[in-house]
Amino acid sequence: MLKYTEKIVETAKRLLAEEKVDVFIGYQKGTVPMMNEPLLVNHPDKADTLYWDNFCGLNLCNYLTKRTDKIGIIANGCNSRNMATHIIENQIKRDQLYIVGIPCEGMIDHRAVVRAVKNREILNIVQEGSTFVVKGKDFEETFEKQKFLQSNCAVCRHRNPVLYDEMLGDPLEEQTDVNPYGDIEKIEEMDSEKKQGFFQRLISRCIRCYACRNSCPLCYCPTCFVDESEPQWVGKSIDPTDTLTFHFLRAYHCAGRCTDCGACERVCPMGISMRQFTKKLNKDTEELFSWEAGLDPEKRPPLDVYRPDDYNDFIK
Amino acid sequence: MENWEPKIATFLCNWCSYGAADLAGVSRFQYPPNFRIIRLPCSARVSPKFVLSAFRHGADGVWISGCHPGDCHYLEGNYYARRKFALLKGLLEHIGLEAGRLHFSWISSAEATKFVDVANRVAKEVEAMGPARFFIKSRAEVA
Ligand code: SF4
Ligand code: SF4
Ligand code: SF4
Ligand code: FES
């Protein structure tokens, strides 16, 4: 991991010094453990704080939208797919980007770590190979990374960037024996009443802070539907129906676009698994339209095309 | 509840299904009175927000009907709409909407008999579901 940090700093310095890019976008260590933050660097001298480890779960594509300069940017699998999506949606041009690819071993679920140390305060985390050491005031515990991956990373099928100008490491073998939709299949087996209960419980703690929306690179609308009035499509209260409407429409807006990067879930202050909405759409677009988001910047997305023989069984 | 009759928000494309409803009317065909018809220029005009809004405001069912594939007045509106509808229905039923509440059909302006037939089926299926509660707000509307 640390080897990537060095390489990233080196690459950023080189690209900025050679004026190949105006800005370099990566991560820096957060002010608290496990919370790496995005960092935009515009001068080689400032590149030393760039950092990479298994806590880089925020999606950097958020910082690309509608920029006009030349940008160097780090991309693992999902971030690169969001770049492709941004290119498809004309939010950025391919030739503005210099993509520095990193084969991704998956991000660690910070909530799982907190649970594992029983909510004691974590002061520092040191990553060593396939393990990491969690240090607190009067404890020190070692865990295996593999067992603490974010749920989206555990079933990720695109760990290598699909788009890059330079790779900082050898591509990893892609996981092929995973079922990305196991959780969705479980919900699909429930009857309507159970499903209603499941989703009402799932979102019952939501405080409508919209962090899930703000952390998602797909959400770049100048006016989001939640802020629209006349007509007001969704009430602003935390009435369960309003909250459900919010989550439903946010997910629907990500149909055919979501890369399951997990940023939305990572940032939720209430620990809500709102990917249970988006993943259903990912599953359906894959099954009905053979589409996974962001694999090819040249291909039109599924709701922008059609086939005369599309799935029609549900129509009378 | 004894006299309960389902309310079904019905979005009809002006160029086909709306005409079919009209033809059914002038032909004096009988069909259930549960439909609140909203005329649209094309099935592609239907936004998922309309459907949610209908349910939120007390519709027990929603029925959307457009031109047959290949016959859209705007050539391909219904092809795009079909993809949106498939995902919409999938996600709504995923979060717990009962399968009998949301209906789609393709009905041309000449198919008054098909209109009546589908109307009967939709009304029956929605009625069997009973009053919808899932998307209705429990608290008063606040801005
Ligand atoms: S939730 Fe929808 S309207 Fe809001 S920013 Fe995202 S895509 Fe745009
Ligand atoms: S909806 Fe969530 S998982 Fe999907 S792209 Fe947006 S932030 Fe990533
Ligand atoms: S981040 Fe969590 S609490 Fe905030 S709006 Fe999204 S689901 Fe609700
Ligand atoms: S005009 Fe009727 S569906 Fe498009």
Short mmCIF file of C-alpha atoms and ligand atoms in Angstrom, two decimals:
data_model
loop_
_atom_site.label_atom_id
_atom_site.label_comp_id
_atom_site.label_asym_id
_atom_site.label_seq_id
_atom_site.Cartn_x
_atom_site.Cartn_y
_atom_site.Cartn_z
CA MET A 1 0.00 0.00 0.00
CA LEU A 2 2.68 2.41 1.05
CA LYS A 3 4.51 1.57 -2.13
CA TYR A 4 1.55 3.10 -3.96
CA THR A 5 1.77 6.26 -1.88
CA GLU A 6 5.36 6.78 -2.98
CA LYS A 7 4.53 6.10 -6.59
CA ILE A 8 1.56 8.45 -6.49
CA VAL A 9 3.63 11.29 -5.04
CA GLU A 10 6.33 10.71 -7.65
CA THR A 11 3.84 10.59 -10.51
CA ALA A 12 1.96 13.67 -9.36
CA LYS A 13 5.19 15.63 -9.04
CA ARG A 14 6.31 14.58 -12.48
CA LEU A 15 2.98 15.37 -14.16
CA LEU A 16 2.74 18.77 -12.48
CA ALA A 17 6.37 19.67 -13.11
CA GLU A 18 6.12 18.72 -16.78
CA GLU A 19 2.88 20.72 -16.91
CA LYS A 20 1.08 17.74 -18.31
CA VAL A 21 -1.70 18.49 -15.87
CA ASP A 22 -2.91 21.63 -14.10
CA VAL A 23 -4.17 19.79 -11.08
CA PHE A 24 -3.68 16.36 -9.59
CA ILE A 25 -6.53 14.73 -7.69
CA GLY A 26 -5.85 12.05 -5.12
CA TYR A 27 -6.27 11.38 -1.43
CA GLN A 28 -4.57 12.55 1.74
CA LYS A 29 -4.70 11.09 5.21
CA GLY A 30 -7.75 12.25 7.07
CA THR A 31 -7.66 14.08 10.39
CA VAL A 32 -9.12 10.99 12.05
CA PRO A 33 -8.15 7.39 11.30
CA MET A 34 -9.86 5.58 8.40
CA MET A 35 -11.19 8.80 6.87
CA ASN A 36 -8.91 9.62 3.98
CA GLU A 37 -9.94 12.79 2.21
CA PRO A 38 -9.75 13.97 -1.37
CA LEU A 39 -6.82 16.25 -2.13
CA LEU A 40 -6.36 18.56 -5.11
CA VAL A 41 -2.75 19.53 -5.75
CA ASN A 42 -1.70 22.26 -8.16
CA HIS A 43 2.05 22.45 -7.52
CA PRO A 44 4.72 19.74 -7.31
CA ASP A 45 5.83 21.06 -3.90
CA LYS A 46 2.43 20.31 -2.44
CA ALA A 47 2.27 16.73 -3.65
CA ASP A 48 3.98 15.16 -0.64
CA THR A 49 0.79 14.80 1.36
CA LEU A 50 -0.80 12.53 -1.26
CA TYR A 51 -1.55 9.20 0.28
CA TRP A 52 -3.02 5.80 -0.52
CA ASP A 53 -4.22 2.90 1.59
CA ASN A 54 -7.36 0.83 2.03
CA PHE A 55 -9.39 3.73 3.36
CA CYS A 56 -9.69 5.63 0.09
CA GLY A 57 -13.37 4.85 -0.31
CA LEU A 58 -14.56 8.28 -1.42
CA ASN A 59 -15.18 8.69 -5.11
CA LEU A 60 -12.85 11.22 -6.73
CA CYS A 61 -15.04 11.74 -9.78
CA ASN A 62 -17.07 14.16 -7.72
CA TYR A 63 -14.26 16.65 -8.28
CA LEU A 64 -14.16 16.27 -12.06
CA THR A 65 -17.58 17.50 -12.98
CA LYS A 66 -17.52 20.33 -15.53
CA ARG A 67 -13.85 21.20 -14.98
CA THR A 68 -12.13 22.74 -17.96
CA ASP A 69 -8.45 22.25 -17.03
CA LYS A 70 -6.12 19.28 -17.52
CA ILE A 71 -6.47 16.87 -14.65
CA GLY A 72 -4.30 14.09 -13.34
CA ILE A 73 -6.35 11.69 -11.25
CA ILE A 74 -6.03 8.42 -9.41
CA ALA A 75 -8.35 5.64 -10.45
CA ASN A 76 -9.06 2.23 -9.07
CA GLY A 77 -11.69 0.02 -10.69
CA CYS A 78 -14.90 1.77 -9.67
CA ASN A 79 -13.52 5.31 -9.88
CA SER A 80 -12.34 4.63 -13.42
CA ARG A 81 -15.83 3.39 -14.30
CA ASN A 82 -17.31 6.60 -12.96
CA MET A 83 -14.82 8.48 -15.16
CA ALA A 84 -16.12 6.56 -18.15
CA THR A 85 -19.65 7.45 -17.07
CA HIS A 86 -18.67 11.10 -16.75
CA ILE A 87 -17.24 10.98 -20.28
CA ILE A 88 -20.41 9.35 -21.62
CA GLU A 89 -22.49 12.05 -19.94
CA ASN A 90 -20.31 14.90 -21.21
CA GLN A 91 -19.22 15.97 -17.75
CA ILE A 92 -15.56 15.79 -18.72
CA LYS A 93 -13.57 15.08 -21.87
CA ARG A 94 -11.30 12.07 -22.11
CA ASP A 95 -8.37 14.17 -23.33
CA GLN A 96 -8.59 16.39 -20.26
CA LEU A 97 -7.78 13.44 -18.07
CA TYR A 98 -4.50 11.80 -17.29
CA ILE A 99 -5.61 8.72 -15.41
CA VAL A 100 -3.20 7.07 -13.04
CA GLY A 101 -4.48 3.56 -12.50
CA ILE A 102 -4.21 1.52 -9.32
CA PRO A 103 -5.27 -2.13 -9.16
CA CYS A 104 -7.53 -2.08 -6.12
CA GLU A 105 -7.44 -4.59 -3.29
CA GLY A 106 -10.66 -3.24 -1.85
CA MET A 107 -11.49 -0.72 0.83
CA ILE A 108 -11.88 -1.52 4.50
CA ASP A 109 -15.28 -1.00 6.09
CA HIS A 110 -14.62 1.56 8.81
CA ARG A 111 -17.80 0.63 10.67
CA ALA A 112 -16.76 -3.00 10.87
CA VAL A 113 -13.44 -1.94 12.40
CA VAL A 114 -15.20 0.20 15.00
CA ARG A 115 -17.46 -2.74 15.84
CA ALA A 116 -14.50 -5.11 16.07
CA VAL A 117 -12.80 -2.96 18.71
CA LYS A 118 -16.12 -2.56 20.52
CA ASN A 119 -16.50 1.14 19.91
CA ARG A 120 -13.31 2.05 21.73
CA GLU A 121 -11.59 5.12 20.38
CA ILE A 122 -9.15 4.37 17.59
CA LEU A 123 -6.05 6.54 17.56
CA ASN A 124 -4.09 5.02 14.74
CA ILE A 125 -4.20 2.26 12.15
CA VAL A 126 -1.13 0.78 10.54
CA GLN A 127 -1.45 -1.38 7.46
CA GLU A 128 1.01 -4.20 6.96
CA GLY A 129 0.55 -6.44 3.94
CA SER A 130 -2.68 -8.37 4.28
CA THR A 131 -3.28 -7.25 7.86
CA PHE A 132 -3.81 -4.01 9.74
CA VAL A 133 -3.13 -3.05 13.31
CA VAL A 134 -5.65 -0.94 15.20
CA LYS A 135 -4.19 1.08 18.04
CA GLY A 136 -6.08 2.80 20.83
CA LYS A 137 -5.24 4.23 24.24
CA ASP A 138 -4.90 0.89 25.98
CA PHE A 139 -5.28 -1.68 23.25
CA GLU A 140 -3.71 -2.91 20.07
CA GLU A 141 -5.35 -5.47 17.82
CA THR A 142 -4.44 -7.01 14.48
CA PHE A 143 -7.02 -7.93 11.85
CA GLU A 144 -7.07 -9.46 8.42
CA LYS A 145 -8.00 -7.00 5.68
CA GLN A 146 -9.87 -9.57 3.64
CA LYS A 147 -12.41 -10.04 6.41
CA PHE A 148 -13.07 -6.33 6.76
CA LEU A 149 -13.71 -5.33 3.18
CA GLN A 150 -16.64 -3.06 2.39
CA SER A 151 -19.54 -5.18 1.19
CA ASN A 152 -19.25 -3.78 -2.35
CA CYS A 153 -15.51 -4.50 -2.50
CA ALA A 154 -15.96 -8.07 -1.32
CA VAL A 155 -17.99 -8.85 -4.45
CA CYS A 156 -16.26 -6.44 -6.85
CA ARG A 157 -15.68 -7.77 -10.37
CA HIS A 158 -13.71 -4.81 -11.68
CA ARG A 159 -10.83 -4.08 -9.37
CA ASN A 160 -8.53 -2.99 -12.18
CA PRO A 161 -9.17 0.36 -13.80
CA VAL A 162 -11.00 0.05 -17.12
CA LEU A 163 -9.47 3.31 -18.30
CA TYR A 164 -5.96 4.60 -17.63
CA ASP A 165 -2.96 6.36 -19.12
CA GLU A 166 -0.47 4.84 -16.76
CA MET A 167 -0.66 1.98 -14.27
CA LEU A 168 1.17 2.04 -10.97
CA GLY A 169 1.10 -1.71 -10.44
CA ASP A 170 0.43 -5.04 -12.12
CA PRO A 171 -3.24 -5.78 -12.73
CA LEU A 172 -4.85 -8.02 -10.15
CA GLU A 173 -6.75 -11.11 -11.06
CA GLU A 174 -10.45 -10.23 -11.21
CA GLN A 175 -12.81 -12.09 -8.92
CA THR A 176 -15.14 -14.23 -11.02
CA ASP A 177 -16.60 -16.58 -8.43
CA VAL A 178 -18.51 -13.89 -6.52
CA ASN A 179 -22.23 -13.25 -6.57
CA PRO A 180 -22.63 -9.48 -6.46
CA TYR A 181 -26.39 -9.69 -5.96
CA GLY A 182 -26.77 -12.17 -3.11
CA ASP A 183 -28.35 -9.58 -0.81
CA ILE A 184 -30.75 -8.42 -3.50
CA GLU A 185 -31.81 -11.99 -4.25
CA LYS A 186 -32.68 -12.44 -0.58
CA ILE A 187 -34.98 -9.42 -0.70
CA GLU A 188 -36.53 -10.59 -3.95
CA GLU A 189 -37.62 -13.77 -2.23
CA MET A 190 -39.71 -11.87 0.35
CA ASP A 191 -43.39 -11.09 -0.15
CA SER A 192 -44.53 -7.48 -0.54
CA GLU A 193 -45.31 -6.99 3.12
CA LYS A 194 -41.89 -8.23 4.21
CA LYS A 195 -40.21 -6.04 1.61
CA GLN A 196 -42.10 -2.99 2.84
CA GLY A 197 -41.04 -3.74 6.38
CA PHE A 198 -37.46 -4.35 5.33
CA PHE A 199 -37.13 -1.03 3.54
CA GLN A 200 -39.01 0.94 6.15
CA ARG A 201 -36.64 -0.38 8.80
CA LEU A 202 -33.64 0.16 6.55
CA ILE A 203 -34.30 3.88 6.15
CA SER A 204 -35.96 4.56 9.49
CA ARG A 205 -32.86 6.24 10.88
CA CYS A 206 -32.24 8.43 7.85
CA ILE A 207 -31.95 12.09 8.80
CA ARG A 208 -32.11 13.30 5.19
CA CYS A 209 -28.70 14.92 5.36
CA TYR A 210 -28.19 14.01 1.67
CA ALA A 211 -24.57 13.01 2.24
CA CYS A 212 -25.26 9.90 0.15
CA ARG A 213 -26.31 12.10 -2.71
CA ASN A 214 -23.47 14.57 -2.29
CA SER A 215 -20.79 11.89 -2.19
CA CYS A 216 -22.04 10.30 -5.39
CA PRO A 217 -20.37 11.41 -8.61
CA LEU A 218 -23.58 10.74 -10.51
CA CYS A 219 -25.40 13.47 -8.60
CA TYR A 220 -24.32 16.64 -10.33
CA CYS A 221 -27.71 18.11 -11.23
CA PRO A 222 -27.78 21.92 -10.78
CA THR A 223 -31.13 21.50 -9.03
CA CYS A 224 -31.76 18.16 -7.42
CA PHE A 225 -35.35 16.91 -7.37
CA VAL A 226 -35.29 17.14 -3.57
CA ASP A 227 -34.95 20.91 -3.83
CA GLU A 228 -37.58 21.38 -6.49
CA SER A 229 -40.82 23.14 -5.63
CA GLU A 230 -43.86 23.51 -7.87
CA PRO A 231 -44.21 20.70 -8.23
CA GLN A 232 -42.56 19.45 -5.11
CA TRP A 233 -41.93 15.80 -5.82
CA VAL A 234 -40.78 14.86 -2.36
CA GLY A 235 -41.76 16.30 1.00
CA LYS A 236 -38.97 17.65 3.16
CA SER A 237 -39.98 15.98 6.39
CA ILE A 238 -38.58 12.75 7.75
CA ASP A 239 -41.95 11.11 7.43
CA PRO A 240 -41.21 7.54 6.29
CA THR A 241 -43.01 8.12 2.98
CA ASP A 242 -40.96 11.22 2.20
CA THR A 243 -37.74 9.45 3.07
CA LEU A 244 -38.70 6.44 1.00
CA THR A 245 -39.57 8.68 -1.93
CA PHE A 246 -36.20 10.37 -1.65
CA HIS A 247 -34.32 7.09 -1.63
CA PHE A 248 -36.41 5.65 -4.41
CA LEU A 249 -35.87 8.57 -6.75
CA ARG A 250 -32.21 9.03 -5.92
CA ALA A 251 -31.62 5.38 -6.75
CA TYR A 252 -33.71 5.57 -9.89
CA HIS A 253 -31.63 8.52 -11.11
CA CYS A 254 -28.58 6.29 -10.82
CA ALA A 255 -30.12 3.55 -12.97
CA GLY A 256 -27.61 2.25 -15.48
CA ARG A 257 -24.97 4.60 -14.04
CA CYS A 258 -24.12 3.34 -10.57
CA THR A 259 -20.79 1.55 -10.36
CA ASP A 260 -21.44 0.28 -6.83
CA CYS A 261 -18.40 2.21 -5.60
CA GLY A 262 -19.90 2.32 -2.12
CA ALA A 263 -19.14 6.00 -1.45
CA CYS A 264 -22.78 6.72 -0.59
CA GLU A 265 -22.86 4.06 2.10
CA ARG A 266 -19.44 4.95 3.41
CA VAL A 267 -20.40 8.55 4.17
CA CYS A 268 -23.80 7.94 5.72
CA PRO A 269 -23.70 9.19 9.32
CA MET A 270 -26.45 6.74 10.23
CA GLY A 271 -24.90 3.65 8.63
CA ILE A 272 -27.77 3.05 6.23
CA SER A 273 -27.34 0.53 3.40
CA MET A 274 -28.97 2.56 0.66
CA ARG A 275 -27.17 0.41 -1.92
CA GLN A 276 -30.05 -2.03 -1.43
CA PHE A 277 -31.93 0.33 -3.75
CA THR A 278 -29.26 1.01 -6.36
CA LYS A 279 -28.09 -2.59 -6.53
CA LYS A 280 -31.52 -3.77 -7.59
CA LEU A 281 -31.26 -1.46 -10.59
CA ASN A 282 -27.73 -2.63 -11.29
CA LYS A 283 -29.00 -6.20 -11.26
CA ASP A 284 -31.95 -5.42 -13.51
CA THR A 285 -29.91 -3.44 -16.04
CA GLU A 286 -27.46 -6.30 -16.17
CA GLU A 287 -30.17 -8.94 -16.59
CA LEU A 288 -32.47 -7.04 -18.94
CA PHE A 289 -30.02 -4.95 -20.93
CA SER A 290 -26.68 -6.77 -20.44
CA TRP A 291 -25.24 -3.57 -19.03
CA GLU A 292 -22.72 -2.80 -16.32
CA ALA A 293 -22.02 0.89 -15.85
CA GLY A 294 -18.83 2.55 -16.99
CA LEU A 295 -17.07 -0.31 -18.74
CA ASP A 296 -16.79 1.50 -22.06
CA PRO A 297 -16.87 5.29 -22.61
CA GLU A 298 -17.88 4.73 -26.24
CA LYS A 299 -21.08 2.84 -25.48
CA ARG A 300 -24.40 4.63 -24.96
CA PRO A 301 -26.02 3.91 -21.58
CA PRO A 302 -29.05 1.61 -21.36
CA LEU A 303 -31.71 4.29 -20.98
CA ASP A 304 -30.37 6.17 -23.99
CA VAL A 305 -30.87 3.27 -26.39
CA TYR A 306 -33.42 0.55 -26.99
CA ARG A 307 -33.94 -2.66 -28.88
CA PRO A 308 -37.22 -3.44 -30.62
CA ASP A 309 -37.19 -6.82 -28.92
CA ASP A 310 -36.60 -5.48 -25.39
CA TYR A 311 -38.25 -7.22 -22.45
CA ASN A 312 -41.99 -6.76 -22.93
CA ASP A 313 -43.64 -9.45 -20.79
CA PHE A 314 -44.84 -7.01 -18.16
CA ILE A 315 -46.90 -5.03 -20.68
CA LYS A 316 -50.48 -6.02 -21.47
CA MET B 1 -64.70 0.25 3.44
CA GLU B 2 -67.81 -1.56 2.29
CA ASN B 3 -68.40 0.89 -0.53
CA TRP B 4 -64.73 1.21 -1.31
CA GLU B 5 -63.89 1.57 -4.98
CA PRO B 6 -60.29 1.70 -6.16
CA LYS B 7 -58.96 4.91 -7.65
CA ILE B 8 -56.65 4.22 -10.56
CA ALA B 9 -54.46 6.99 -11.95
CA THR B 10 -54.40 6.35 -15.68
CA PHE B 11 -51.85 7.89 -18.00
CA LEU B 12 -52.90 7.57 -21.62
CA CYS B 13 -51.00 8.55 -24.73
CA ASN B 14 -52.97 11.05 -26.78
CA TRP B 15 -52.25 9.30 -30.08
CA CYS B 16 -53.47 5.84 -29.23
CA SER B 17 -54.83 4.66 -25.89
CA TYR B 18 -56.63 7.95 -25.25
CA GLY B 19 -58.26 7.61 -28.65
CA ALA B 20 -59.17 4.03 -27.78
CA ALA B 21 -60.87 5.24 -24.60
CA ASP B 22 -62.73 7.81 -26.67
CA LEU B 23 -63.80 5.20 -29.19
CA ALA B 24 -64.91 2.90 -26.39
CA GLY B 25 -67.03 5.80 -25.13
CA VAL B 26 -68.71 6.68 -28.42
CA SER B 27 -69.25 2.99 -29.09
CA ARG B 28 -71.13 2.82 -25.78
CA PHE B 29 -68.88 0.09 -24.40
CA GLN B 30 -69.06 -0.34 -20.66
CA TYR B 31 -65.96 -0.31 -18.49
CA PRO B 32 -65.43 0.25 -14.78
CA PRO B 33 -65.56 3.85 -13.52
CA ASN B 34 -62.37 3.66 -11.45
CA PHE B 35 -60.00 5.42 -13.81
CA ARG B 36 -58.81 9.02 -13.46
CA ILE B 37 -57.50 9.61 -16.94
CA ILE B 38 -54.58 11.95 -17.58
CA ARG B 39 -53.80 12.60 -21.23
CA LEU B 40 -50.17 12.76 -22.26
CA PRO B 41 -48.49 13.39 -25.59
CA CYS B 42 -46.62 10.07 -25.49
CA SER B 43 -45.97 7.21 -23.09
CA ALA B 44 -42.41 8.53 -22.91
CA ARG B 45 -43.78 11.63 -21.14
CA VAL B 46 -44.43 9.53 -18.05
CA SER B 47 -41.84 10.24 -15.40
CA PRO B 48 -41.40 7.87 -12.47
CA LYS B 49 -42.21 10.92 -10.35
CA PHE B 50 -45.76 10.90 -11.74
CA VAL B 51 -46.21 7.33 -10.64
CA LEU B 52 -44.86 7.92 -7.14
CA SER B 53 -46.89 11.10 -6.88
CA ALA B 54 -50.06 9.24 -7.80
CA PHE B 55 -49.45 6.62 -5.13
CA ARG B 56 -48.50 9.25 -2.56
CA HIS B 57 -51.73 11.09 -3.17
CA GLY B 58 -53.90 8.08 -2.67
CA ALA B 59 -54.13 6.20 -5.95
CA ASP B 60 -54.71 2.48 -5.37
CA GLY B 61 -53.31 1.66 -8.76
CA VAL B 62 -51.55 3.22 -11.73
CA TRP B 63 -52.07 2.27 -15.34
CA ILE B 64 -49.94 3.57 -18.17
CA SER B 65 -50.84 2.92 -21.77
CA GLY B 66 -49.18 3.91 -25.02
CA CYS B 67 -48.91 3.05 -28.70
CA HIS B 68 -47.77 -0.38 -29.82
CA PRO B 69 -44.00 -0.70 -30.30
CA GLY B 70 -43.24 0.60 -33.77
CA ASP B 71 -46.37 2.80 -33.81
CA CYS B 72 -45.28 5.65 -31.56
CA HIS B 73 -46.23 9.03 -33.01
CA TYR B 74 -42.71 10.15 -32.21
CA LEU B 75 -41.33 6.94 -33.69
CA GLU B 76 -39.40 5.64 -30.71
CA GLY B 77 -40.73 7.28 -27.55
CA ASN B 78 -42.36 4.11 -26.32
CA TYR B 79 -39.20 2.07 -26.91
CA TYR B 80 -37.30 4.33 -24.52
CA ALA B 81 -40.27 4.40 -22.17
CA ARG B 82 -40.40 0.61 -22.05
CA ARG B 83 -36.89 0.46 -20.64
CA LYS B 84 -37.69 3.07 -18.00
CA PHE B 85 -40.90 1.24 -17.09
CA ALA B 86 -39.19 -2.11 -16.71
CA LEU B 87 -36.73 -0.64 -14.22
CA LEU B 88 -39.42 1.39 -12.48
CA LYS B 89 -41.68 -1.58 -11.95
CA GLY B 90 -38.74 -3.68 -10.80
CA LEU B 91 -37.60 -1.17 -8.21
CA LEU B 92 -41.11 -0.34 -6.95
CA GLU B 93 -41.89 -3.98 -6.42
CA HIS B 94 -38.47 -4.50 -4.88
CA ILE B 95 -39.32 -2.05 -2.10
CA GLY B 96 -42.70 -3.60 -1.52
CA LEU B 97 -45.30 -2.33 -3.96
CA GLU B 98 -47.71 -5.19 -4.63
CA ALA B 99 -47.41 -6.58 -8.15
CA GLY B 100 -51.09 -5.92 -8.93
CA ARG B 101 -50.95 -2.15 -8.53
CA LEU B 102 -48.88 -0.96 -11.46
CA HIS B 103 -49.98 -1.79 -15.01
CA PHE B 104 -48.76 -1.11 -18.51
CA SER B 105 -50.32 -1.73 -21.89
CA TRP B 106 -50.00 -0.95 -25.58
CA ILE B 107 -53.37 -0.04 -27.09
CA SER B 108 -53.90 1.59 -30.49
CA SER B 109 -56.66 4.12 -31.14
CA ALA B 110 -58.63 1.50 -33.06
CA GLU B 111 -58.56 -1.02 -30.21
CA ALA B 112 -61.58 0.05 -28.17
CA THR B 113 -62.30 -3.57 -27.31
CA LYS B 114 -58.76 -4.11 -26.06
CA PHE B 115 -59.08 -0.93 -24.01
CA VAL B 116 -62.22 -2.23 -22.34
CA ASP B 117 -60.67 -5.62 -21.79
CA VAL B 118 -57.49 -4.22 -20.20
CA ALA B 119 -59.52 -1.71 -18.16
CA ASN B 120 -61.55 -4.57 -16.73
CA ARG B 121 -58.46 -6.58 -15.88
CA VAL B 122 -56.66 -3.64 -14.30
CA ALA B 123 -59.70 -2.64 -12.24
CA LYS B 124 -60.14 -6.21 -11.04
CA GLU B 125 -56.51 -6.67 -10.09
CA VAL B 126 -56.30 -3.36 -8.24
CA GLU B 127 -59.57 -4.02 -6.45
CA ALA B 128 -58.25 -7.36 -5.27
CA MET B 129 -55.32 -5.55 -3.65
CA GLY B 130 -57.57 -3.41 -1.46
CA PRO B 131 -56.81 0.21 -0.53
CA ALA B 132 -53.17 1.21 -1.01
CA ARG B 133 -51.36 2.38 2.09
CA PHE B 134 -47.72 1.86 1.36
CA PHE B 135 -46.84 5.23 -0.17
CA ILE B 136 -49.36 7.36 1.66
CA LYS B 137 -48.01 9.81 4.18
CA SER B 138 -48.99 9.22 7.74
CA ARG B 139 -48.38 12.80 8.80
CA ALA B 140 -49.81 15.99 7.42
CA GLU B 141 -48.19 17.52 4.37
CA VAL B 142 -45.60 20.16 5.23
CA ALA B 143 -43.63 22.18 2.78
S1 SF4 C 1 -30.67 12.57 -6.78
FE1 SF4 C 1 -31.26 12.84 -8.90
S2 SF4 C 1 -31.85 15.00 -9.08
FE2 SF4 C 1 -30.64 14.77 -7.22
S3 SF4 C 1 -28.55 15.24 -7.84
FE3 SF4 C 1 -28.81 13.00 -7.95
S4 SF4 C 1 -29.35 12.61 -10.07
FE4 SF4 C 1 -29.71 14.79 -9.68
S1 SF4 C 2 -25.04 5.45 -5.95
FE1 SF4 C 2 -23.44 5.04 -4.40
S2 SF4 C 2 -22.41 3.19 -5.14
FE2 SF4 C 2 -23.55 4.05 -6.90
S3 SF4 C 2 -22.08 5.38 -7.95
FE3 SF4 C 2 -23.21 6.66 -6.48
S4 SF4 C 2 -21.94 6.69 -4.63
FE4 SF4 C 2 -21.24 4.96 -5.91
S1 SF4 C 3 -26.38 9.80 4.04
FE1 SF4 C 3 -27.64 8.43 5.31
S2 SF4 C 3 -28.76 9.76 6.74
FE2 SF4 C 3 -27.95 11.06 5.08
S3 SF4 C 3 -29.64 11.19 3.60
FE3 SF4 C 3 -28.32 9.49 2.95
S4 SF4 C 3 -29.22 7.66 3.94
FE4 SF4 C 3 -30.08 9.45 4.96
S1 FES C 4 -46.99 8.68 -29.16
FE1 FES C 4 -48.12 7.06 -28.19
S2 FES C 4 -46.48 6.11 -27.10
FE2 FES C 4 -45.37 7.65 -28.15
#
